[in-house]
PDB file of C-alpha atoms in Angstrom:
ATOM      1  CA  UNK A   1      -0.750   0.231  -0.436  1.00 88.00           C
ATOM      2  CA  UNK A   2       1.400   3.467  -1.339  1.00 96.00           C
ATOM      3  CA  UNK A   3       1.276   6.329   1.629  1.00 97.00           C
ATOM      4  CA  UNK A   4       1.748  10.336   2.309  1.00 97.00           C
ATOM      5  CA  UNK A   5       2.290  13.259   4.148  1.00 98.00           C
ATOM      6  CA  UNK A   6      -1.179  15.081   3.761  1.00 98.00           C
ATOM      7  CA  UNK A   7      -2.814  18.363   5.752  1.00 98.00           C
ATOM      8  CA  UNK A   8      -5.748  19.687   6.008  1.00 98.00           C
ATOM      9  CA  UNK A   9      -5.174  23.291   6.812  1.00 98.00           C
ATOM     10  CA  UNK A  10      -2.507  24.871   7.073  1.00 98.00           C
ATOM     11  CA  UNK A  11      -0.453  25.236  10.466  1.00 98.00           C
ATOM     12  CA  UNK A  12       2.727  24.223  11.934  1.00 98.00           C
ATOM     13  CA  UNK A  13       4.349  20.998  11.506  1.00 98.00           C
ATOM     14  CA  UNK A  14       1.227  19.074  13.675  1.00 98.00           C
ATOM     15  CA  UNK A  15      -1.066  19.283  10.690  1.00 98.00           C
ATOM     16  CA  UNK A  16       0.952  17.355   8.825  1.00 98.00           C
ATOM     17  CA  UNK A  17      -0.799  13.648   8.666  1.00 98.00           C
ATOM     18  CA  UNK A  18       0.297   9.990   7.011  1.00 97.00           C
ATOM     19  CA  UNK A  19      -2.458   8.709   5.054  1.00 97.00           C
ATOM     20  CA  UNK A  20      -2.388   5.360   2.967  1.00 97.00           C
ATOM     21  CA  UNK A  21      -3.321   6.393  -1.014  1.00 96.00           C
ATOM     22  CA  UNK A  22      -4.561   4.610  -4.293  1.00 95.00           C
ATOM     23  CA  UNK A  23      -2.708   6.343  -6.592  1.00 96.00           C
ATOM     24  CA  UNK A  24      -4.138   4.215  -9.884  1.00 95.00           C
ATOM     25  CA  UNK A  25      -2.551   3.750 -13.054  1.00 96.00           C
ATOM     26  CA  UNK A  26      -1.226   7.178 -14.956  1.00 97.00           C
ATOM     27  CA  UNK A  27      -2.684   9.189 -17.028  1.00 97.00           C
ATOM     28  CA  UNK A  28      -1.873  10.785 -20.265  1.00 98.00           C
ATOM     29  CA  UNK A  29       1.418  12.775 -20.252  1.00 97.00           C
ATOM     30  CA  UNK A  30       1.696  10.908 -16.626  1.00 97.00           C
ATOM     31  CA  UNK A  31       3.964   8.452 -15.035  1.00 98.00           C
ATOM     32  CA  UNK A  32       3.716   6.652 -12.616  1.00 98.00           C
ATOM     33  CA  UNK A  33       6.944   6.740 -10.222  1.00 98.00           C
ATOM     34  CA  UNK A  34       7.654   5.138  -6.814  1.00 98.00           C
ATOM     35  CA  UNK A  35       9.949   6.885  -4.669  1.00 98.00           C
ATOM     36  CA  UNK A  36      13.795   6.375  -3.353  1.00 97.00           C
ATOM     37  CA  UNK A  37      13.811   8.901  -1.547  1.00 98.00           C
ATOM     38  CA  UNK A  38      12.454  12.077  -0.992  1.00 98.00           C
ATOM     39  CA  UNK A  39      13.508  16.052  -0.993  1.00 97.00           C
ATOM     40  CA  UNK A  40      12.823  17.995   2.365  1.00 97.00           C
ATOM     41  CA  UNK A  41      13.149  22.071   1.416  1.00 93.00           C
ATOM     42  CA  UNK A  42      12.609  25.343   3.227  1.00 91.00           C
ATOM     43  CA  UNK A  43       9.789  25.809   1.013  1.00 91.00           C
ATOM     44  CA  UNK A  44       7.671  22.832   2.092  1.00 96.00           C
ATOM     45  CA  UNK A  45       7.315  24.083   4.878  1.00 96.00           C
ATOM     46  CA  UNK A  46       5.479  27.537   3.192  1.00 93.00           C
ATOM     47  CA  UNK A  47       3.904  25.357   2.098  1.00 97.00           C
ATOM     48  CA  UNK A  48       2.531  23.962   4.947  1.00 98.00           C
ATOM     49  CA  UNK A  49       2.064  26.907   7.069  1.00 96.00           C
ATOM     50  CA  UNK A  50      -0.478  29.150   4.397  1.00 96.00           C
ATOM     51  CA  UNK A  51       2.585  31.534   2.896  1.00 92.00           C
ATOM     52  CA  UNK A  52       2.630  29.806  -0.627  1.00 93.00           C
ATOM     53  CA  UNK A  53      -1.389  29.044  -0.473  1.00 96.00           C
ATOM     54  CA  UNK A  54      -2.987  26.033  -2.151  1.00 97.00           C
ATOM     55  CA  UNK A  55      -6.512  23.776  -2.189  1.00 97.00           C
ATOM     56  CA  UNK A  56      -6.571  22.341   0.844  1.00 97.00           C
ATOM     57  CA  UNK A  57      -6.456  19.485   1.145  1.00 97.00           C
ATOM     58  CA  UNK A  58      -2.625  18.473  -0.490  1.00 98.00           C
ATOM     59  CA  UNK A  59      -0.366  16.645  -1.114  1.00 98.00           C
ATOM     60  CA  UNK A  60       3.327  18.435  -0.174  1.00 98.00           C
ATOM     61  CA  UNK A  61       6.842  18.683  -0.582  1.00 98.00           C
ATOM     62  CA  UNK A  62       8.114  18.707  -4.350  1.00 96.00           C
ATOM     63  CA  UNK A  63      11.380  17.306  -5.320  1.00 97.00           C
ATOM     64  CA  UNK A  64      11.743  13.679  -5.061  1.00 98.00           C
ATOM     65  CA  UNK A  65      14.467  10.491  -7.262  1.00 98.00           C
ATOM     66  CA  UNK A  66      13.633   7.334  -7.554  1.00 98.00           C
ATOM     67  CA  UNK A  67      12.152   4.647 -10.959  1.00 98.00           C
ATOM     68  CA  UNK A  68       9.212   5.425 -14.210  1.00 98.00           C
ATOM     69  CA  UNK A  69       7.442   2.008 -13.415  1.00 98.00           C
ATOM     70  CA  UNK A  70       4.166   3.218 -15.823  1.00 98.00           C
ATOM     71  CA  UNK A  71       4.070   5.512 -18.062  1.00 98.00           C
ATOM     72  CA  UNK A  72       0.919   7.339 -19.853  1.00 97.00           C
ATOM     73  CA  UNK A  73      -0.272   7.583 -23.396  1.00 97.00           C
ATOM     74  CA  UNK A  74       2.340  10.798 -25.099  1.00 97.00           C
ATOM     75  CA  UNK A  75       5.712  10.104 -23.584  1.00 97.00           C
ATOM     76  CA  UNK A  76       8.637   9.982 -24.906  1.00 95.00           C
ATOM     77  CA  UNK A  77      10.899  11.588 -23.077  1.00 94.00           C
ATOM     78  CA  UNK A  78      11.552   8.367 -20.444  1.00 96.00           C
ATOM     79  CA  UNK A  79      10.194   4.651 -20.363  1.00 97.00           C
ATOM     80  CA  UNK A  80       9.685   2.591 -17.589  1.00 98.00           C
ATOM     81  CA  UNK A  81      12.517   1.344 -15.878  1.00 97.00           C
ATOM     82  CA  UNK A  82      14.747   4.822 -15.805  1.00 98.00           C
ATOM     83  CA  UNK A  83      16.333   6.277 -12.020  1.00 98.00           C
ATOM     84  CA  UNK A  84      14.645   9.996 -12.381  1.00 98.00           C
ATOM     85  CA  UNK A  85      14.299  12.918  -9.975  1.00 97.00           C
ATOM     86  CA  UNK A  86      11.474  16.296 -10.472  1.00 97.00           C
ATOM     87  CA  UNK A  87      12.104  19.308  -8.525  1.00 95.00           C
ATOM     88  CA  UNK A  88      10.000  22.636  -9.486  1.00 89.00           C
ATOM     89  CA  UNK A  89       6.286  23.932  -7.595  1.00 88.00           C
ATOM     90  CA  UNK A  90       1.974  23.301  -8.425  1.00 90.00           C
ATOM     91  CA  UNK A  91       3.209  20.947 -11.658  1.00 90.00           C
ATOM     92  CA  UNK A  92       5.356  18.738  -9.161  1.00 94.00           C
ATOM     93  CA  UNK A  93       3.582  18.808  -6.122  1.00 97.00           C
ATOM     94  CA  UNK A  94       2.792  16.445  -3.607  1.00 97.00           C
ATOM     95  CA  UNK A  95       6.117  14.704  -3.332  1.00 98.00           C
ATOM     96  CA  UNK A  96       5.872  13.604   0.113  1.00 98.00           C
ATOM     97  CA  UNK A  97       4.637   9.681  -1.115  1.00 98.00           C
ATOM     98  CA  UNK A  98       6.236   6.164  -1.931  1.00 98.00           C
ATOM     99  CA  UNK A  99       4.412   5.702  -4.970  1.00 97.00           C
ATOM    100  CA  UNK A 100       2.474   9.002  -7.633  1.00 98.00           C
ATOM    101  CA  UNK A 101       1.783  10.095 -10.406  1.00 98.00           C
ATOM    102  CA  UNK A 102       3.356  13.825 -11.976  1.00 97.00           C
ATOM    103  CA  UNK A 103       3.757  14.875 -15.160  1.00 96.00           C
ATOM    104  CA  UNK A 104       6.629  13.221 -16.867  1.00 96.00           C
ATOM    105  CA  UNK A 105       6.953  16.968 -18.508  1.00 93.00           C
ATOM    106  CA  UNK A 106       9.432  17.508 -15.438  1.00 94.00           C
ATOM    107  CA  UNK A 107      11.277  14.347 -15.356  1.00 96.00           C
ATOM    108  CA  UNK A 108      15.432  14.904 -15.025  1.00 96.00           C
ATOM    109  CA  UNK A 109      17.069  10.978 -16.158  1.00 96.00           C
ATOM    110  CA  UNK A 110      19.761  10.643 -13.809  1.00 96.00           C
ATOM    111  CA  UNK A 111      23.630  10.083 -14.805  1.00 94.00           C
ATOM    112  CA  UNK A 112      24.354   6.406 -13.507  1.00 94.00           C
ATOM    113  CA  UNK A 113      26.639   8.299 -10.706  1.00 95.00           C
ATOM    114  CA  UNK A 114      24.356   9.759  -9.709  1.00 96.00           C
ATOM    115  CA  UNK A 115      22.229   7.523  -6.965  1.00 96.00           C
ATOM    116  CA  UNK A 116      18.962   8.306  -5.859  1.00 97.00           C
ATOM    117  CA  UNK A 117      19.492  10.182  -3.088  1.00 97.00           C
ATOM    118  CA  UNK A 118      22.051  12.174  -4.082  1.00 96.00           C
ATOM    119  CA  UNK A 119      19.296  13.880  -6.221  1.00 97.00           C
ATOM    120  CA  UNK A 120      16.140  13.942  -4.351  1.00 97.00           C
ATOM    121  CA  UNK A 121      19.539  15.601  -2.014  1.00 96.00           C
ATOM    122  CA  UNK A 122      20.464  18.213  -4.290  1.00 95.00           C
ATOM    123  CA  UNK A 123      17.722  18.696  -7.603  1.00 96.00           C
ATOM    124  CA  UNK A 124      15.975  21.705  -6.558  1.00 95.00           C
ATOM    125  CA  UNK A 125      19.307  23.355  -3.928  1.00 95.00           C
ATOM    126  CA  UNK A 126      21.521  22.872  -7.337  1.00 96.00           C
ATOM    127  CA  UNK A 127      19.632  23.364  -9.874  1.00 97.00           C
ATOM    128  CA  UNK A 128      18.694  26.979  -7.057  1.00 96.00           C
ATOM    129  CA  UNK A 129      22.677  27.744  -6.822  1.00 97.00           C
ATOM    130  CA  UNK A 130      23.436  26.798 -10.798  1.00 98.00           C
ATOM    131  CA  UNK A 131      20.788  29.983 -11.216  1.00 98.00           C
ATOM    132  CA  UNK A 132      21.891  32.260  -9.322  1.00 98.00           C
ATOM    133  CA  UNK A 133      25.763  31.482 -10.068  1.00 98.00           C
ATOM    134  CA  UNK A 134      24.929  31.148 -14.110  1.00 97.00           C
ATOM    135  CA  UNK A 135      21.983  33.340 -14.305  1.00 97.00           C
ATOM    136  CA  UNK A 136      21.418  36.180 -12.382  1.00 96.00           C
ATOM    137  CA  UNK A 137      24.882  38.022 -12.302  1.00 97.00           C
ATOM    138  CA  UNK A 138      27.869  38.463 -14.682  1.00 96.00           C
ATOM    139  CA  UNK A 139      30.158  36.965 -12.032  1.00 97.00           C
ATOM    140  CA  UNK A 140      34.109  37.254 -13.053  1.00 97.00           C
ATOM    141  CA  UNK A 141      36.860  35.600 -10.884  1.00 97.00           C
ATOM    142  CA  UNK A 142      38.291  37.644  -8.064  1.00 97.00           C
ATOM    143  CA  UNK A 143      34.474  39.549  -7.501  1.00 98.00           C
ATOM    144  CA  UNK A 144      32.808  38.423  -3.850  1.00 98.00           C
ATOM    145  CA  UNK A 145      29.751  37.583  -2.654  1.00 98.00           C
ATOM    146  CA  UNK A 146      27.177  37.679   0.762  1.00 98.00           C
ATOM    147  CA  UNK A 147      26.281  34.250   1.350  1.00 98.00           C
ATOM    148  CA  UNK A 148      23.734  34.085   4.229  1.00 97.00           C
ATOM    149  CA  UNK A 149      22.587  30.485   5.363  1.00 94.00           C
ATOM    150  CA  UNK A 150      26.034  29.354   3.992  1.00 95.00           C
ATOM    151  CA  UNK A 151      26.134  25.757   5.884  1.00 93.00           C
ATOM    152  CA  UNK A 152      22.142  25.377   4.039  1.00 91.00           C
ATOM    153  CA  UNK A 153      21.782  22.809   1.065  1.00 90.00           C
ATOM    154  CA  UNK A 154      21.667  25.563  -0.511  1.00 94.00           C
ATOM    155  CA  UNK A 155      24.703  28.152   0.786  1.00 95.00           C
ATOM    156  CA  UNK A 156      27.158  25.021   0.270  1.00 95.00           C
ATOM    157  CA  UNK A 157      26.206  23.759  -3.580  1.00 96.00           C
ATOM    158  CA  UNK A 158      26.523  27.707  -3.736  1.00 97.00           C
ATOM    159  CA  UNK A 159      29.695  28.151  -2.074  1.00 97.00           C
ATOM    160  CA  UNK A 160      31.837  25.023  -3.530  1.00 97.00           C
ATOM    161  CA  UNK A 161      30.976  26.206  -6.395  1.00 98.00           C
ATOM    162  CA  UNK A 162      31.202  29.902  -6.026  1.00 98.00           C
ATOM    163  CA  UNK A 163      35.118  28.781  -5.118  1.00 97.00           C
ATOM    164  CA  UNK A 164      35.497  26.830  -8.833  1.00 97.00           C
ATOM    165  CA  UNK A 165      34.215  30.909 -11.067  1.00 97.00           C
ATOM    166  CA  UNK A 166      36.612  32.020  -8.379  1.00 98.00           C
ATOM    167  CA  UNK A 167      34.630  34.285  -6.129  1.00 98.00           C
ATOM    168  CA  UNK A 168      35.521  35.304  -3.101  1.00 98.00           C
ATOM    169  CA  UNK A 169      32.816  34.400  -1.082  1.00 98.00           C
ATOM    170  CA  UNK A 170      31.493  35.809   2.693  1.00 98.00           C
ATOM    171  CA  UNK A 171      29.853  33.490   4.136  1.00 98.00           C
ATOM    172  CA  UNK A 172      26.367  33.553   7.132  1.00 97.00           C
ATOM    173  CA  UNK A 173      25.805  31.355   9.531  1.00 96.00           C
ATOM    174  CA  UNK A 174      24.399  31.420  13.707  1.00 92.00           C
ATOM    175  CA  UNK A 175      27.306  28.525  14.936  1.00 93.00           C
ATOM    176  CA  UNK A 176      30.708  28.711  15.725  1.00 94.00           C
ATOM    177  CA  UNK A 177      29.357  24.605  14.357  1.00 94.00           C
ATOM    178  CA  UNK A 178      28.738  25.434  11.291  1.00 94.00           C
ATOM    179  CA  UNK A 179      31.043  28.093  10.560  1.00 95.00           C
ATOM    180  CA  UNK A 180      34.086  24.918  10.097  1.00 96.00           C
ATOM    181  CA  UNK A 181      31.555  22.953   8.361  1.00 94.00           C
ATOM    182  CA  UNK A 182      31.262  26.904   5.869  1.00 96.00           C
ATOM    183  CA  UNK A 183      34.638  27.053   5.862  1.00 96.00           C
ATOM    184  CA  UNK A 184      36.133  24.040   4.888  1.00 95.00           C
ATOM    185  CA  UNK A 185      32.939  24.019   1.729  1.00 95.00           C
ATOM    186  CA  UNK A 186      34.833  27.223   0.021  1.00 94.00           C
ATOM    187  CA  UNK A 187      33.754  30.056   2.194  1.00 97.00           C
ATOM    188  CA  UNK A 188      37.162  32.252   2.212  1.00 97.00           C
ATOM    189  CA  UNK A 189      35.080  34.170   5.329  1.00 98.00           C
ATOM    190  CA  UNK A 190      32.416  33.682   8.339  1.00 97.00           C
ATOM    191  CA  UNK A 191      30.438  36.371   9.933  1.00 97.00           C
ATOM    192  CA  UNK A 192      28.635  34.507  13.135  1.00 96.00           C
ATOM    193  CA  UNK A 193      25.063  36.718  12.942  1.00 93.00           C
ATOM    194  CA  UNK A 194      25.170  36.238  16.094  1.00 91.00           C
ATOM    195  CA  UNK A 195      28.064  38.011  17.342  1.00 91.00           C
ATOM    196  CA  UNK A 196      29.151  40.157  14.947  1.00 94.00           C
ATOM    197  CA  UNK A 197      27.753  42.431  13.048  1.00 96.00           C
ATOM    198  CA  UNK A 198      27.467  41.343   9.688  1.00 97.00           C
ATOM    199  CA  UNK A 199      27.194  44.947   7.183  1.00 97.00           C
ATOM    200  CA  UNK A 200      30.642  45.978   9.441  1.00 97.00           C
ATOM    201  CA  UNK A 201      32.174  42.968   9.052  1.00 97.00           C
ATOM    202  CA  UNK A 202      32.016  42.736   5.543  1.00 98.00           C
ATOM    203  CA  UNK A 203      32.892  45.884   5.088  1.00 97.00           C
ATOM    204  CA  UNK A 204      35.921  45.023   6.984  1.00 97.00           C
ATOM    205  CA  UNK A 205      36.689  42.262   4.122  1.00 97.00           C
ATOM    206  CA  UNK A 206      36.353  44.084   1.504  1.00 97.00           C
ATOM    207  CA  UNK A 207      37.922  47.285   1.750  1.00 97.00           C
ATOM    208  CA  UNK A 208      35.170  49.316   2.955  1.00 97.00           C
ATOM    209  CA  UNK A 209      33.311  48.501  -0.744  1.00 97.00           C
ATOM    210  CA  UNK A 210      31.028  46.206  -0.497  1.00 98.00           C
ATOM    211  CA  UNK A 211      30.269  42.522  -1.992  1.00 98.00           C
ATOM    212  CA  UNK A 212      28.846  41.967  -5.215  1.00 98.00           C
ATOM    213  CA  UNK A 213      26.675  40.632  -4.771  1.00 98.00           C
ATOM    214  CA  UNK A 214      24.217  39.749  -1.876  1.00 98.00           C
ATOM    215  CA  UNK A 215      22.170  35.751  -1.628  1.00 98.00           C
ATOM    216  CA  UNK A 216      19.817  36.354   0.969  1.00 97.00           C
ATOM    217  CA  UNK A 217      17.622  33.714   2.482  1.00 94.00           C
ATOM    218  CA  UNK A 218      17.273  34.320   5.455  1.00 93.00           C
ATOM    219  CA  UNK A 219      14.143  38.081   4.245  1.00 91.00           C
ATOM    220  CA  UNK A 220      12.770  40.126   7.288  1.00 93.00           C
ATOM    221  CA  UNK A 221      16.321  39.524  10.226  1.00 94.00           C
ATOM    222  CA  UNK A 222      19.050  39.965   7.430  1.00 94.00           C
ATOM    223  CA  UNK A 223      17.587  42.973   4.794  1.00 96.00           C
ATOM    224  CA  UNK A 224      18.178  46.001   6.600  1.00 96.00           C
ATOM    225  CA  UNK A 225      22.735  44.443   6.638  1.00 96.00           C
ATOM    226  CA  UNK A 226      22.378  42.878   3.351  1.00 97.00           C
ATOM    227  CA  UNK A 227      21.797  46.366   1.883  1.00 98.00           C
ATOM    228  CA  UNK A 228      24.376  48.218   3.786  1.00 98.00           C
ATOM    229  CA  UNK A 229      27.179  44.631   2.896  1.00 98.00           C
ATOM    230  CA  UNK A 230      26.870  45.638  -0.889  1.00 98.00           C
ATOM    231  CA  UNK A 231      28.579  48.335  -2.970  1.00 98.00           C
ATOM    232  CA  UNK A 232      27.463  51.623  -5.250  1.00 98.00           C
ATOM    233  CA  UNK A 233      25.730  49.412  -7.706  1.00 98.00           C
ATOM    234  CA  UNK A 234      25.444  46.414  -6.213  1.00 98.00           C
ATOM    235  CA  UNK A 235      22.119  43.261  -6.595  1.00 98.00           C
ATOM    236  CA  UNK A 236      20.957  41.549  -3.235  1.00 98.00           C
ATOM    237  CA  UNK A 237      19.031  38.617  -4.363  1.00 98.00           C
ATOM    238  CA  UNK A 238      15.602  37.991  -1.828  1.00 97.00           C
ATOM    239  CA  UNK A 239      15.996  34.083  -2.184  1.00 94.00           C
ATOM    240  CA  UNK A 240      13.449  33.735   0.242  1.00 88.00           C
ATOM    241  CA  UNK A 241      12.146  34.839   3.328  1.00 87.00           C
ATOM    242  CA  UNK A 242      13.197  31.693   6.411  1.00 85.00           C
ATOM    243  CA  UNK A 243      12.913  34.544   8.676  1.00 87.00           C
ATOM    244  CA  UNK A 244       9.685  36.100   7.796  1.00 89.00           C
ATOM    245  CA  UNK A 245       8.426  38.093   4.337  1.00 89.00           C
ATOM    246  CA  UNK A 246      10.980  41.721   3.742  1.00 92.00           C
ATOM    247  CA  UNK A 247       9.006  44.460   5.411  1.00 92.00           C
ATOM    248  CA  UNK A 248       7.675  46.660   3.514  1.00 94.00           C
ATOM    249  CA  UNK A 249       9.557  49.785   1.652  1.00 94.00           C
ATOM    250  CA  UNK A 250      10.061  53.093  -0.960  1.00 96.00           C
ATOM    251  CA  UNK A 251      12.042  51.962  -4.074  1.00 96.00           C
ATOM    252  CA  UNK A 252      14.144  55.272  -2.343  1.00 97.00           C
ATOM    253  CA  UNK A 253      15.640  53.238  -0.384  1.00 97.00           C
ATOM    254  CA  UNK A 254      17.362  51.490  -3.021  1.00 98.00           C
ATOM    255  CA  UNK A 255      19.352  54.610  -4.548  1.00 98.00           C
ATOM    256  CA  UNK A 256      19.499  56.678  -0.423  1.00 97.00           C
ATOM    257  CA  UNK A 257      22.153  53.020  -0.134  1.00 97.00           C
ATOM    258  CA  UNK A 258      23.612  52.966  -3.188  1.00 97.00           C
ATOM    259  CA  UNK A 259      21.999  53.289  -6.140  1.00 98.00           C
ATOM    260  CA  UNK A 260      21.136  48.841  -5.710  1.00 98.00           C
ATOM    261  CA  UNK A 261      19.440  46.514  -7.515  1.00 98.00           C
ATOM    262  CA  UNK A 262      17.553  44.298  -5.849  1.00 98.00           C
ATOM    263  CA  UNK A 263      15.089  41.136  -7.573  1.00 97.00           C
ATOM    264  CA  UNK A 264      12.540  38.163  -6.145  1.00 96.00           C
ATOM    265  CA  UNK A 265      14.085  35.566  -8.430  1.00 96.00           C
ATOM    266  CA  UNK A 266      11.952  32.441  -8.445  1.00 93.00           C
ATOM    267  CA  UNK A 267      13.775  28.294  -9.806  1.00 93.00           C
ATOM    268  CA  UNK A 268      10.603  27.437 -11.213  1.00 91.00           C
ATOM    269  CA  UNK A 269      11.179  30.559 -13.742  1.00 94.00           C
ATOM    270  CA  UNK A 270      14.780  29.255 -14.864  1.00 95.00           C
ATOM    271  CA  UNK A 271      14.481  26.117 -16.007  1.00 94.00           C
ATOM    272  CA  UNK A 272      10.536  26.818 -16.833  1.00 92.00           C
ATOM    273  CA  UNK A 273      12.382  25.891 -20.410  1.00 93.00           C
ATOM    274  CA  UNK A 274      13.739  22.785 -21.398  1.00 91.00           C
ATOM    275  CA  UNK A 275      16.730  23.449 -23.066  1.00 94.00           C
ATOM    276  CA  UNK A 276      17.575  25.896 -20.541  1.00 96.00           C
ATOM    277  CA  UNK A 277      16.717  23.499 -17.316  1.00 95.00           C
ATOM    278  CA  UNK A 278      18.751  20.938 -19.295  1.00 94.00           C
ATOM    279  CA  UNK A 279      21.696  22.504 -19.877  1.00 96.00           C
ATOM    280  CA  UNK A 280      21.799  24.202 -15.860  1.00 97.00           C
ATOM    281  CA  UNK A 281      21.262  20.375 -14.591  1.00 96.00           C
ATOM    282  CA  UNK A 282      24.336  18.889 -17.026  1.00 95.00           C
ATOM    283  CA  UNK A 283      27.224  21.520 -15.700  1.00 97.00           C
ATOM    284  CA  UNK A 284      25.085  20.733 -11.804  1.00 97.00           C
ATOM    285  CA  UNK A 285      25.650  17.241 -12.480  1.00 96.00           C
ATOM    286  CA  UNK A 286      28.589  16.478 -14.359  1.00 96.00           C
ATOM    287  CA  UNK A 287      30.591  18.762 -10.958  1.00 97.00           C
ATOM    288  CA  UNK A 288      28.434  16.777  -8.570  1.00 97.00           C
ATOM    289  CA  UNK A 289      29.936  13.724 -10.752  1.00 96.00           C
ATOM    290  CA  UNK A 290      33.466  14.478 -10.759  1.00 96.00           C
ATOM    291  CA  UNK A 291      33.141  15.252  -7.568  1.00 96.00           C
ATOM    292  CA  UNK A 292      34.272  19.044  -7.437  1.00 97.00           C
ATOM    293  CA  UNK A 293      31.020  20.148  -5.841  1.00 97.00           C
ATOM    294  CA  UNK A 294      30.139  17.378  -2.950  1.00 96.00           C
ATOM    295  CA  UNK A 295      26.222  17.235  -2.069  1.00 95.00           C
ATOM    296  CA  UNK A 296      26.072  16.299   1.974  1.00 91.00           C
ATOM    297  CA  UNK A 297      22.680  14.297   3.699  1.00 94.00           C
ATOM    298  CA  UNK A 298      23.702  15.381   6.796  1.00 93.00           C
ATOM    299  CA  UNK A 299      19.785  13.796   8.280  1.00 96.00           C
ATOM    300  CA  UNK A 300      17.892  11.260   6.478  1.00 97.00           C
ATOM    301  CA  UNK A 301      14.234  10.744   9.128  1.00 97.00           C
ATOM    302  CA  UNK A 302      11.258   8.280   7.275  1.00 96.00           C
ATOM    303  CA  UNK A 303       8.717   9.874   5.615  1.00 97.00           C
ATOM    304  CA  UNK A 304       5.853   9.873   8.474  1.00 96.00           C
ATOM    305  CA  UNK A 305       8.259  11.791  10.364  1.00 97.00           C
ATOM    306  CA  UNK A 306       7.857  14.947   8.628  1.00 98.00           C
ATOM    307  CA  UNK A 307       6.599  17.055  10.771  1.00 98.00           C
ATOM    308  CA  UNK A 308       9.656  15.935  13.027  1.00 98.00           C
ATOM    309  CA  UNK A 309      11.772  16.859   9.699  1.00 98.00           C
ATOM    310  CA  UNK A 310       9.539  20.718   9.640  1.00 98.00           C
ATOM    311  CA  UNK A 311      10.184  21.064  12.992  1.00 98.00           C
ATOM    312  CA  UNK A 312      14.007  20.864  13.120  1.00 96.00           C
ATOM    313  CA  UNK A 313      14.262  22.310   9.489  1.00 95.00           C
ATOM    314  CA  UNK A 314      13.002  25.701  11.143  1.00 94.00           C
ATOM    315  CA  UNK A 315      14.385  25.866  13.933  1.00 93.00           C
ATOM    316  CA  UNK A 316      17.384  25.703  12.224  1.00 88.00           C
ATOM    317  CA  UNK A 317      19.055  22.634  13.158  1.00 92.00           C
ATOM    318  CA  UNK A 318      19.574  21.875  10.169  1.00 91.00           C
ATOM    319  CA  UNK A 319      22.897  21.099   8.161  1.00 89.00           C
ATOM    320  CA  UNK A 320      23.805  21.106   4.566  1.00 88.00           C
ATOM    321  CA  UNK A 321      20.479  19.005   3.063  1.00 92.00           C
ATOM    322  CA  UNK A 322      18.307  16.735   4.769  1.00 95.00           C
ATOM    323  CA  UNK A 323      16.134  13.318   2.687  1.00 97.00           C
ATOM    324  CA  UNK A 324      13.418  11.040   3.596  1.00 97.00           C
ATOM    325  CA  UNK A 325      14.828   8.369   2.426  1.00 90.00           C
ATOM    326  CA  UNK A 326      11.556   5.067   1.203  1.00 88.00           C
ATOM    327  CA  UNK A 327      13.800   2.219   0.478  1.00 63.00           C
ATOM    328  CA  UNK A 328      16.980   2.011  -1.533  1.00 45.00           C
ATOM    329  CA  UNK A 329      18.313   2.971  -5.521  1.00 44.00           C
TER     330      UNK A 329
END
């Protein structure tokens, strides 16, 4: 019997329910997947809390990897027995399942060198890192970035990839333990935000100039310090809102702080084109398969324990990537 995590009302982790489900047969353009591993992402908490509204009741989760067990009419990009991964938004919502039906379009075939567990831990994070570093800004060797949550799943991939590009990476973390992890994965400098003034320290590390780009996945609590860490005409990239949405502000603030640029990108808009998605995924998988980027899976949970996983994630207890183990590759 297949099982899934679902929720019938928005709220805290306690709203998540473990239920038996009937999967059925794939329709036109769909496939049936048996999951091997499911990814845990902060975006999952946004669906659960209602920050990202969806019709209820609803499944949860947008990233997983497994094996195709059946294909519907018209499916040509994958076949039965293929190992695949996927990530997305509403088109992939419902990944917290042992088996499911899903449109075939979002699926990515996995190279032999990438396990299903690794794919579930990195597809969303890795493609996010890919577009941040390869699409958002024309980086050149020697540029500097400020990377919040540097010991998190996206942070560890971004910092390693940035090192390959020759960038100077300043990471922020909450503790010395996380600082050690960040340094080991490519951060040139680490600021422990609970004990240091982030913007002041960034200015010290950049000879008063500030950084070229800030990647801020925290939101409300770091927004002002992020702006104050940028050089003149620097770019502020709001990647997430772990501490809550940024409060409304006048665009004049950007002018006052040095004619800054600001963007709030979404992964879905950078993988909507199949060719661009394939290019980003190919570069990501190539780095991981060659060992140039290591995917750190530091937390593993049973899928039925999704509520505890959400508690740990929101409490800042996790580092690197987290996955729900479903069954072996």
